[in-house]
Amino acid sequence: MRSTLQNLFKDFTNLLYPELCPACDSPLSNNEKEICIKCEFDLPYTDFHLHLDNPVAKQFWGRIPLDTAMALLYFTKESKTQNLIHQLKYKNQPQIGFLLGEMIGERLLASGIHQNFDFIVPVPIHEKRLRSRGYNQSEYIANGIARVLQIPVRTKVVIRYKETKSQTKNERFERFQNLDNVFMVLQPMAITGKHILLVDDVITTGATFEACANTLNQHKPAHLSLAAAAYAK
């Protein structure tokens, strides 16, 4: 009886204040989780996890050694992916990151790529931005991956100790300049000899990931791999 009343109250509340799909802005039904079923099928999946020489991996060839690299979705302007990332980063919807992470984890699990990861490191954000936003979106993505793959997330291995302005409007060279020496490893012994999956939200020029990876590589991990929620073509 109580469960029935709760469901009726939820239905009534949703009628007045419907939860909206963050990808397409349409009302969610009771059986839909975070995004609507239509968007879940229609999102621009890359399938990069099926190809070792995918565009994300190629982007870092000759720059940093990576064991594997992939991104879940293509990112273009005024797209469903952009809507999701915007809601995740700027509209206080970290649960979207967790869902995207679960989707990444499921693909890594199905492909067998996950078997040698020791732990996951989300690309850190500066503490000032962490305070203003309330969370690190990459950490939520990492937690979603971890739930599927059943491997730990380490958030204290590396920190971002220098604050930088938003990179969104910067050209490629400016991005690399701004990210010079902004990360610091706090637990070097945790890195040495391990296979680390480094997780970010969106790969554009790859400057942020490269800067973080170079900092980690100073302490000789056995392997580095990359997973991102989206890839900007």
XYZ file of N, CA and C in Angstrom:
699
model
N 0.827 -1.205 0.000
C 0.000 0.000 0.000
C 0.865 1.261 0.000
N 1.879 1.248 0.904
C 2.765 2.401 1.003
C 3.506 2.634 -0.307
N 3.979 1.519 -0.923
C 4.693 1.618 -2.187
C 3.795 2.189 -3.280
N 2.523 1.776 -3.288
C 1.566 2.277 -4.278
C 1.354 3.769 -4.114
N 1.208 4.206 -2.865
C 1.019 5.633 -2.594
C 2.246 6.440 -3.009
N 3.418 5.887 -2.741
C 4.649 6.574 -3.128
C 4.734 6.724 -4.640
N 4.352 5.663 -5.363
C 4.385 5.723 -6.822
C 3.373 6.719 -7.358
N 2.201 6.766 -6.736
C 1.182 7.731 -7.158
C 1.659 9.159 -6.917
N 2.303 9.373 -5.756
C 2.820 10.709 -5.443
C 3.917 11.100 -6.428
N 4.770 10.133 -6.762
C 5.836 10.405 -7.728
C 5.259 10.742 -9.095
N 4.221 9.989 -9.509
C 3.581 10.261 -10.796
C 2.966 11.653 -10.809
N 2.338 12.037 -9.700
C 1.717 13.358 -9.609
C 2.768 14.464 -9.659
N 3.873 14.246 -8.932
C 4.964 15.228 -8.925
C 5.575 15.366 -10.315
N 5.770 14.234 -10.982
C 6.341 14.270 -12.325
C 5.423 14.955 -13.323
N 4.111 14.868 -13.056
C 3.150 15.545 -13.930
C 3.292 17.056 -13.814
N 3.499 17.529 -12.578
C 3.639 18.978 -12.343
C 5.045 19.468 -12.681
N 6.045 18.679 -12.267
C 7.450 19.067 -12.472
C 8.203 17.891 -13.102
N 7.978 17.659 -14.365
C 8.583 16.474 -14.992
C 10.104 16.572 -15.050
N 10.743 15.433 -14.787
C 12.188 15.351 -15.000
C 12.440 15.291 -16.494
N 13.417 16.056 -16.947
C 13.674 16.157 -18.372
C 14.961 15.434 -18.749
N 14.971 14.849 -19.914
C 16.179 14.217 -20.432
C 17.221 15.302 -20.698
N 18.407 15.192 -20.127
C 19.423 16.228 -20.317
C 19.991 16.282 -21.730
N 19.714 15.256 -22.525
C 20.215 15.236 -23.900
C 19.261 15.912 -24.878
N 17.931 15.670 -24.701
C 16.961 16.202 -25.670
C 15.890 17.081 -25.040
N 15.865 17.169 -23.707
C 14.929 18.043 -22.979
C 13.484 17.545 -23.005
N 13.267 16.295 -23.338
C 11.914 15.746 -23.295
C 11.675 15.104 -21.927
N 10.397 15.034 -21.463
C 10.113 14.442 -20.143
C 10.520 12.972 -20.078
N 11.080 12.587 -18.934
C 11.448 11.193 -18.714
C 10.256 10.423 -18.164
N 10.087 9.189 -18.605
C 9.063 8.326 -18.024
C 9.622 7.661 -16.780
N 8.766 6.993 -16.014
C 9.181 6.395 -14.741
C 10.256 5.327 -14.898
N 10.279 4.660 -16.044
C 11.240 3.572 -16.231
C 12.520 4.029 -16.916
N 12.683 5.321 -17.103
C 13.886 5.833 -17.752
C 14.854 6.394 -16.727
N 16.141 6.082 -16.894
C 17.176 6.435 -15.934
C 18.080 7.516 -16.517
N 17.995 8.720 -15.993
C 18.866 9.858 -16.350
C 18.631 10.392 -17.757
N 18.660 9.524 -18.778
C 18.371 9.977 -20.134
C 17.280 9.086 -20.722
N 16.557 9.622 -21.710
C 15.451 8.858 -22.275
C 15.976 7.706 -23.129
N 15.125 6.714 -23.326
C 15.519 5.510 -24.068
C 15.897 5.868 -25.501
N 15.163 6.800 -26.104
C 15.456 7.187 -27.485
C 16.871 7.749 -27.602
N 17.233 8.645 -26.661
C 18.578 9.219 -26.696
C 19.642 8.168 -26.410
N 19.322 7.246 -25.513
C 20.294 6.203 -25.186
C 20.679 5.399 -26.426
N 19.702 5.216 -27.338
C 19.987 4.496 -28.582
C 20.556 5.416 -29.659
N 20.164 6.694 -29.634
C 20.529 7.614 -30.713
C 21.812 8.395 -30.472
N 22.403 8.305 -29.282
C 23.620 9.065 -29.005
C 24.721 8.661 -30.007
N 25.591 9.614 -30.337
C 26.628 9.328 -31.343
C 27.810 8.554 -30.766
N 27.616 7.248 -30.563
C 28.673 6.408 -30.011
C 29.818 6.260 -31.018
N 31.026 6.255 -30.512
C 32.198 6.170 -31.391
C 32.600 4.740 -31.725
N 32.365 3.818 -30.787
C 32.861 2.432 -30.894
C 34.386 2.372 -30.978
N 35.058 3.384 -30.426
C 36.530 3.409 -30.447
C 37.129 2.244 -29.678
N 36.387 1.728 -28.688
C 36.923 0.631 -27.876
C 37.154 -0.631 -28.704
N 36.580 -0.681 -29.902
C 36.735 -1.853 -30.770
C 37.970 -1.768 -31.655
N 38.636 -0.600 -31.668
C 39.751 -0.387 -32.585
C 40.929 0.259 -31.852
N 42.058 -0.437 -31.780
C 43.228 0.096 -31.072
C 43.807 1.336 -31.756
N 43.605 1.453 -33.075
C 44.138 2.602 -33.804
C 43.048 3.645 -34.077
N 42.175 3.854 -33.108
C 41.081 4.813 -33.260
C 41.602 6.254 -33.198
N 40.788 7.250 -33.542
C 41.256 8.648 -33.585
C 41.808 9.191 -32.272
N 41.257 8.766 -31.129
C 41.799 9.236 -29.848
C 43.211 8.687 -29.651
N 43.402 7.405 -29.904
C 44.736 6.808 -29.770
C 45.725 7.488 -30.712
N 45.306 7.707 -31.958
C 46.186 8.325 -32.940
C 46.583 9.743 -32.546
N 45.677 10.435 -31.857
C 45.951 11.815 -31.457
C 47.188 11.922 -30.560
N 47.474 10.836 -29.834
C 48.596 10.874 -28.896
C 49.826 10.109 -29.401
N 49.752 9.561 -30.595
C 50.917 8.869 -31.139
C 52.098 9.837 -31.237
N 53.234 9.416 -30.732
C 54.423 10.255 -30.750
C 54.451 11.314 -29.666
N 53.384 11.421 -28.877
C 53.316 12.415 -27.798
C 53.474 11.757 -26.430
N 52.663 10.756 -26.172
C 52.776 9.994 -24.926
C 52.471 8.527 -25.228
N 53.177 7.604 -24.575
C 52.897 6.180 -24.802
C 51.618 5.763 -24.085
N 50.685 5.215 -24.832
C 49.424 4.749 -24.263
C 49.215 3.288 -24.620
N 48.714 2.540 -23.663
C 48.381 1.147 -23.924
C 47.108 1.077 -24.765
N 46.061 1.737 -24.312
C 44.812 1.851 -25.060
C 44.228 3.234 -24.820
N 43.350 3.665 -25.717
C 42.669 4.954 -25.565
C 41.315 4.868 -26.245
N 40.302 5.468 -25.644
C 38.972 5.460 -26.244
C 38.142 6.608 -25.692
N 37.087 6.941 -26.413
C 36.073 7.887 -25.944
C 34.710 7.302 -26.294
N 33.732 7.578 -25.461
C 32.411 6.971 -25.629
C 31.621 7.607 -26.770
N 31.589 8.953 -26.808
C 30.709 9.683 -27.724
C 31.485 10.686 -28.563
N 30.952 10.978 -29.740
C 31.437 12.120 -30.508
C 30.829 13.396 -29.924
N 31.647 14.440 -29.871
C 31.193 15.732 -29.355
C 31.205 16.745 -30.495
N 30.046 17.304 -30.801
C 29.934 18.396 -31.761
C 29.054 19.482 -31.162
N 29.151 20.680 -31.693
C 28.361 21.796 -31.172
C 26.874 21.573 -31.426
N 26.071 22.007 -30.453
C 24.612 21.927 -30.527
C 24.133 20.488 -30.732
N 24.826 19.567 -30.087
C 24.469 18.146 -30.186
C 23.974 17.631 -28.843
N 23.455 16.418 -28.845
C 23.023 15.791 -27.597
C 24.204 15.575 -26.654
N 25.354 15.251 -27.230
C 26.542 15.079 -26.390
C 26.907 16.380 -25.704
N 26.882 17.484 -26.430
C 27.178 18.775 -25.809
C 26.189 19.081 -24.700
N 24.909 18.777 -24.915
C 23.902 18.995 -23.874
C 24.244 18.198 -22.616
N 24.614 16.940 -22.795
C 24.945 16.092 -21.649
C 26.150 16.634 -20.885
N 27.202 16.989 -21.609
C 28.414 17.480 -20.956
C 28.148 18.820 -20.263
N 27.345 19.672 -20.886
C 27.008 20.970 -20.278
C 26.225 20.761 -18.978
N 25.250 19.860 -18.998
C 24.481 19.580 -17.784
C 25.372 18.977 -16.704
N 26.287 18.121 -17.111
C 27.212 17.485 -16.174
C 28.123 18.504 -15.505
N 28.696 19.411 -16.290
C 29.719 20.311 -15.763
C 29.162 21.585 -15.132
N 28.049 22.080 -15.656
C 27.609 23.420 -15.257
C 26.216 23.489 -14.635
N 25.475 22.381 -14.636
C 24.106 22.402 -14.137
C 23.884 21.453 -12.958
N 24.969 21.122 -12.275
C 24.876 20.331 -11.048
C 24.160 18.991 -11.252
N 24.574 18.284 -12.303
C 24.010 16.955 -12.546
C 25.138 15.914 -12.655
N 25.836 15.686 -11.563
C 26.968 14.743 -11.604
C 26.548 13.316 -11.912
N 25.262 12.991 -11.670
C 24.791 11.626 -11.951
C 24.916 11.285 -13.433
N 24.925 12.306 -14.291
C 25.123 12.054 -15.724
C 26.521 11.473 -15.950
N 27.506 11.994 -15.230
C 28.862 11.484 -15.334
C 28.943 10.024 -14.924
N 28.242 9.680 -13.857
C 28.246 8.288 -13.395
C 27.647 7.370 -14.455
N 26.537 7.813 -15.069
C 25.907 7.012 -16.114
C 26.829 6.844 -17.319
N 27.478 7.922 -17.753
C 28.417 7.840 -18.875
C 29.574 6.903 -18.530
N 30.015 6.969 -17.275
C 31.080 6.066 -16.831
C 30.652 4.608 -16.890
N 29.419 4.336 -16.484
C 28.918 2.958 -16.577
C 28.902 2.483 -18.035
N 28.503 3.371 -18.938
C 28.479 3.012 -20.359
C 29.891 2.710 -20.866
N 30.863 3.519 -20.440
C 32.260 3.259 -20.809
C 32.710 1.918 -20.242
N 32.421 1.697 -18.969
C 32.819 0.454 -18.312
C 32.251 -0.775 -18.994
N 30.983 -0.698 -19.411
C 30.354 -1.834 -20.086
C 31.065 -2.162 -21.397
N 31.500 -1.111 -22.111
C 32.201 -1.336 -23.378
C 33.603 -1.891 -23.147
N 34.282 -1.386 -22.132
C 35.602 -1.919 -21.811
C 35.506 -3.367 -21.352
N 34.470 -3.667 -20.582
C 34.269 -5.029 -20.094
C 33.997 -5.982 -21.254
N 33.143 -5.576 -22.181
C 32.790 -6.431 -23.313
C 33.980 -6.656 -24.243
N 34.854 -5.664 -24.348
C 35.993 -5.768 -25.267
C 37.178 -6.515 -24.658
N 37.180 -6.672 -23.330
C 38.296 -7.340 -22.661
C 39.474 -6.428 -22.384
N 39.363 -5.140 -22.733
C 40.470 -4.205 -22.553
C 40.789 -3.990 -21.074
N 39.787 -4.163 -20.225
C 39.905 -3.801 -18.813
C 40.803 -4.713 -17.995
N 41.205 -5.844 -18.496
C 41.731 -6.926 -17.663
C 43.001 -6.574 -16.887
N 43.791 -5.637 -17.390
C 45.071 -5.353 -16.739
C 45.117 -4.035 -15.976
N 43.995 -3.329 -15.864
C 44.006 -2.063 -15.121
C 44.181 -2.340 -13.627
N 45.085 -1.597 -12.996
C 45.226 -1.696 -11.538
C 44.291 -0.742 -10.816
N 44.164 0.473 -11.322
C 43.225 1.425 -10.732
C 42.947 2.557 -11.714
N 41.943 3.376 -11.368
C 41.496 4.477 -12.209
C 41.873 5.798 -11.549
N 42.370 6.733 -12.342
C 42.669 8.084 -11.854
C 41.863 9.086 -12.675
N 40.917 9.797 -12.058
C 40.230 10.872 -12.779
C 41.146 12.092 -12.896
N 41.164 12.737 -14.058
C 41.960 13.954 -14.211
C 41.463 14.971 -13.190
N 42.338 15.468 -12.301
C 41.871 16.353 -11.226
C 41.594 17.774 -11.709
N 40.725 18.462 -10.983
C 40.508 19.886 -11.192
C 41.055 20.634 -9.976
N 41.318 21.932 -10.140
C 41.882 22.722 -9.052
C 40.868 22.842 -7.912
N 41.364 22.942 -6.682
C 40.481 22.974 -5.505
C 39.512 24.151 -5.536
N 39.906 25.266 -6.150
C 39.006 26.418 -6.236
C 37.802 26.089 -7.113
N 38.051 25.439 -8.245
C 36.952 25.038 -9.121
C 36.135 23.924 -8.480
N 36.796 23.056 -7.737
C 36.088 21.988 -7.029
C 35.112 22.571 -6.020
N 35.535 23.627 -5.314
C 34.647 24.264 -4.339
C 33.463 24.936 -5.026
N 33.708 25.614 -6.131
C 32.622 26.333 -6.801
C 31.637 25.389 -7.479
N 32.145 24.306 -8.088
C 31.269 23.350 -8.771
C 30.685 22.343 -7.813
N 31.444 21.992 -6.786
C 30.973 21.026 -5.801
C 31.423 19.607 -6.067
N 31.992 19.336 -7.217
C 32.430 17.989 -7.571
C 33.337 18.067 -8.788
N 34.110 16.992 -8.976
C 34.916 16.826 -10.177
C 34.159 15.892 -11.112
N 33.752 16.411 -12.259
C 32.933 15.606 -13.183
C 33.659 14.351 -13.648
N 34.986 14.424 -13.797
C 35.747 13.253 -14.235
C 35.757 12.158 -13.165
N 35.666 12.574 -11.903
C 35.611 11.587 -10.824
C 34.313 10.789 -10.873
N 33.207 11.457 -11.208
C 31.942 10.729 -11.342
C 31.993 9.749 -12.512
N 32.597 10.165 -13.618
C 32.766 9.246 -14.749
C 33.614 8.046 -14.315
N 34.704 8.325 -13.594
C 35.582 7.258 -13.102
C 34.837 6.308 -12.175
N 33.979 6.843 -11.310
C 33.229 6.000 -10.382
C 32.248 5.085 -11.118
N 31.666 5.599 -12.218
C 30.782 4.763 -13.014
C 31.540 3.617 -13.665
N 32.730 3.909 -14.190
C 33.573 2.854 -14.772
C 33.948 1.830 -13.703
N 34.327 2.331 -12.536
C 34.770 1.458 -11.451
C 33.666 0.514 -10.989
N 32.422 1.014 -10.986
C 31.321 0.152 -10.556
C 31.190 -1.053 -11.481
N 31.375 -0.847 -12.769
C 31.242 -1.940 -13.741
C 32.458 -2.860 -13.717
N 33.651 -2.263 -13.696
C 34.876 -3.071 -13.797
C 35.351 -3.610 -12.451
N 34.789 -3.085 -11.355
C 35.165 -3.536 -10.018
C 36.654 -3.346 -9.745
N 37.141 -2.146 -10.074
C 38.514 -1.763 -9.732
C 38.463 -0.411 -9.026
N 39.462 -0.094 -8.191
C 39.384 1.117 -7.378
C 39.650 2.395 -8.160
N 39.120 3.491 -7.613
C 39.408 4.845 -8.099
C 40.340 5.504 -7.089
N 41.416 6.092 -7.561
C 42.369 6.785 -6.692
C 42.328 8.289 -7.009
N 41.855 9.094 -6.068
C 41.725 10.531 -6.298
C 42.852 11.342 -5.660
N 43.727 10.690 -4.901
C 44.795 11.416 -4.191
C 46.176 11.151 -4.788
N 46.227 10.405 -5.884
C 47.516 10.093 -6.503
C 48.136 11.339 -7.111
N 47.314 12.124 -7.811
C 47.802 13.331 -8.483
C 46.794 14.452 -8.246
N 47.298 15.681 -8.076
C 46.434 16.839 -7.873
C 46.762 17.906 -8.910
N 45.829 18.817 -9.084
C 46.053 19.992 -9.923
C 46.305 21.160 -8.965
N 47.557 21.557 -8.831
C 47.911 22.531 -7.805
C 47.995 23.954 -8.324
N 47.932 24.134 -9.651
C 47.901 25.474 -10.230
C 46.560 25.690 -10.912
N 45.976 26.845 -10.651
C 44.702 27.175 -11.279
C 44.947 27.757 -12.668
N 44.130 27.352 -13.622
C 44.192 27.914 -14.971
C 42.799 28.363 -15.372
N 42.743 29.325 -16.274
C 41.454 29.777 -16.775
C 40.866 28.710 -17.695
N 39.578 28.852 -17.995
C 38.915 27.909 -18.885
C 39.665 27.810 -20.203
N 39.810 26.585 -20.683
C 40.547 26.329 -21.915
C 39.652 26.355 -23.153
N 38.355 26.530 -22.959
C 37.385 26.327 -24.034
C 37.688 27.149 -25.283
N 38.081 28.408 -25.093
C 38.268 29.297 -26.243
C 39.727 29.433 -26.672
N 40.616 28.698 -26.033
C 42.039 28.806 -26.359
C 42.412 27.953 -27.557
N 43.375 28.448 -28.307
C 43.927 27.659 -29.397
C 44.833 26.573 -28.816
N 45.219 25.620 -29.667
C 45.975 24.453 -29.211
C 47.263 24.843 -28.487
N 48.078 25.750 -29.062
C 49.350 26.111 -28.446
C 49.138 26.773 -27.093
N 48.108 27.627 -27.000
C 47.809 28.293 -25.726
C 47.412 27.289 -24.660
N 46.686 26.264 -25.054
C 46.279 25.238 -24.087
C 47.495 24.540 -23.491
N 48.456 24.194 -24.334
C 49.656 23.517 -23.848
C 50.477 24.443 -22.945
N 50.569 25.720 -23.302
C 51.297 26.682 -22.468
C 50.653 26.819 -21.098
N 49.325 26.929 -21.080
C 48.603 27.127 -19.824
C 48.704 25.931 -18.890
N 48.954 24.751 -19.436
C 48.947 23.531 -18.624
C 50.337 23.048 -18.247
N 51.336 23.870 -18.496
C 52.702 23.493 -18.162
C 52.884 23.468 -16.645
N 53.229 22.299 -16.108
C 53.513 22.128 -14.676
C 52.340 22.517 -13.769
N 51.126 22.082 -14.118
C 49.975 22.376 -13.253
C 49.593 21.175 -12.383
N 50.134 19.997 -12.689
C 49.801 18.804 -11.916
C 50.984 18.376 -11.038
N 50.656 17.724 -9.931
C 51.682 17.246 -8.996
C 51.280 15.880 -8.459
N 52.219 14.949 -8.459
C 51.983 13.610 -7.923
C 52.205 13.619 -6.416
N 51.242 13.104 -5.669
C 51.347 13.027 -4.211
C 51.728 11.639 -3.728
N 51.464 10.629 -4.557
C 51.732 9.245 -4.146
C 52.536 8.520 -5.235
N 53.815 8.868 -5.375
C 54.619 8.274 -6.456
C 54.750 6.761 -6.366
N 54.817 6.220 -5.153
C 54.982 4.779 -5.008
C 53.749 4.007 -5.490
N 52.596 4.682 -5.489
C 51.370 4.026 -5.960
C 51.355 3.890 -7.475
N 52.185 4.663 -8.158
C 52.183 4.710 -9.618
C 53.145 3.704 -10.228
N 54.322 3.597 -9.645
C 55.401 2.807 -10.240
C 54.977 1.368 -10.507
N 55.131 0.953 -11.759
C 54.848 -0.421 -12.138
C 53.389 -0.776 -12.316
N 52.497 0.197 -12.229
C 51.061 -0.071 -12.317
C 50.506 0.310 -13.685
N 49.375 -0.283 -14.026
C 48.633 0.095 -15.226
C 47.483 0.992 -14.795
N 47.565 2.253 -15.189
C 46.620 3.268 -14.736
C 45.673 3.633 -15.874
N 44.384 3.645 -15.577
C 43.387 4.155 -16.508
C 43.079 5.597 -16.112
N 43.494 6.533 -16.943
C 43.279 7.955 -16.692
C 41.984 8.368 -17.378
N 41.095 9.032 -16.628
C 39.748 9.329 -17.117
C 39.514 10.830 -17.180
N 38.991 11.293 -18.319
C 38.668 12.708 -18.508
C 37.254 12.814 -19.075
N 36.720 14.049 -19.109
C 35.373 14.220 -19.641
C 35.375 14.340 -21.162
N 36.101 15.335 -21.702
C 36.119 15.558 -23.149
C 37.556 15.689 -23.632
N 37.879 14.992 -24.706
C 39.180 15.134 -25.358
C 39.010 16.067 -26.557
N 39.719 17.196 -26.529
C 39.725 18.109 -27.680
C 41.136 18.102 -28.262
N 41.978 19.015 -27.818
C 43.378 18.974 -28.257
C 44.160 17.890 -27.528
N 43.652 17.446 -26.379
C 44.376 16.462 -25.573
C 45.398 17.085 -24.645
N 45.424 18.425 -24.564
C 46.453 19.113 -23.777
C 46.365 18.774 -22.287
N 45.156 18.777 -21.739
C 44.993 18.497 -20.310
C 45.423 17.072 -19.993
N 44.939 16.141 -20.794
C 45.313 14.746 -20.570
C 46.815 14.555 -20.702
N 47.412 15.162 -21.727
C 48.845 14.983 -21.947
C 49.655 15.529 -20.779
N 49.254 16.695 -20.270
C 49.972 17.293 -19.144
C 49.891 16.391 -17.914
N 48.705 15.844 -17.650
C 48.527 14.956 -16.496
C 49.304 13.650 -16.700
N 49.237 13.103 -17.909
C 49.942 11.854 -18.212
C 51.449 12.026 -18.091
N 51.980 13.141 -18.569
C 53.417 13.392 -18.467
C 53.872 13.466 -17.012
N 53.024 14.049 -16.163
C 53.343 14.114 -14.737
C 53.379 12.716 -14.133
N 52.408 11.883 -14.471
C 52.379 10.505 -13.981
C 53.571 9.710 -14.504
N 53.941 9.939 -15.755
C 55.027 9.167 -16.378
C 56.389 9.417 -15.741
N 56.523 10.511 -15.025
C 57.771 10.785 -14.319
C 58.045 9.737 -13.244
N 57.007 9.002 -12.841
C 57.141 8.021 -11.763
C 56.975 6.595 -12.276
N 57.170 6.421 -13.582
C 57.328 5.107 -14.211
C 56.175 4.113 -13.979
N 54.967 4.482 -14.378
C 53.922 3.454 -14.412
C 54.264 2.412 -15.481
N 53.771 1.206 -15.322
C 54.016 0.182 -16.344
C 53.281 0.531 -17.631
N 52.034 0.998 -17.486
C 51.212 1.361 -18.642
C 50.270 2.492 -18.256
N 49.905 3.303 -19.253
C 48.850 4.297 -19.106
C 47.806 4.041 -20.176
N 46.538 4.124 -19.812
C 45.451 4.055 -20.770
C 44.518 5.242 -20.529
N 43.699 5.542 -21.515
C 42.817 6.702 -21.457
C 41.397 6.312 -21.796
N 40.451 6.823 -21.021
C 39.034 6.717 -21.361
C 38.397 8.080 -21.121
N 37.595 8.544 -22.083
C 36.918 9.832 -21.957
C 35.449 9.656 -22.315
N 34.628 10.554 -21.801
C 33.205 10.499 -22.125
C 32.952 10.915 -23.562
N 33.756 11.872 -24.061
C 33.484 12.383 -25.407
C 34.771 12.797 -26.108
N 34.689 12.824 -27.422
C 35.809 13.216 -28.284
C 35.325 14.266 -29.258
N 35.951 15.438 -29.230
C 35.573 16.528 -30.124
C 36.283 16.364 -31.454
N 35.521 16.128 -32.509
C 36.097 15.898 -33.835
C 36.676 17.183 -34.418
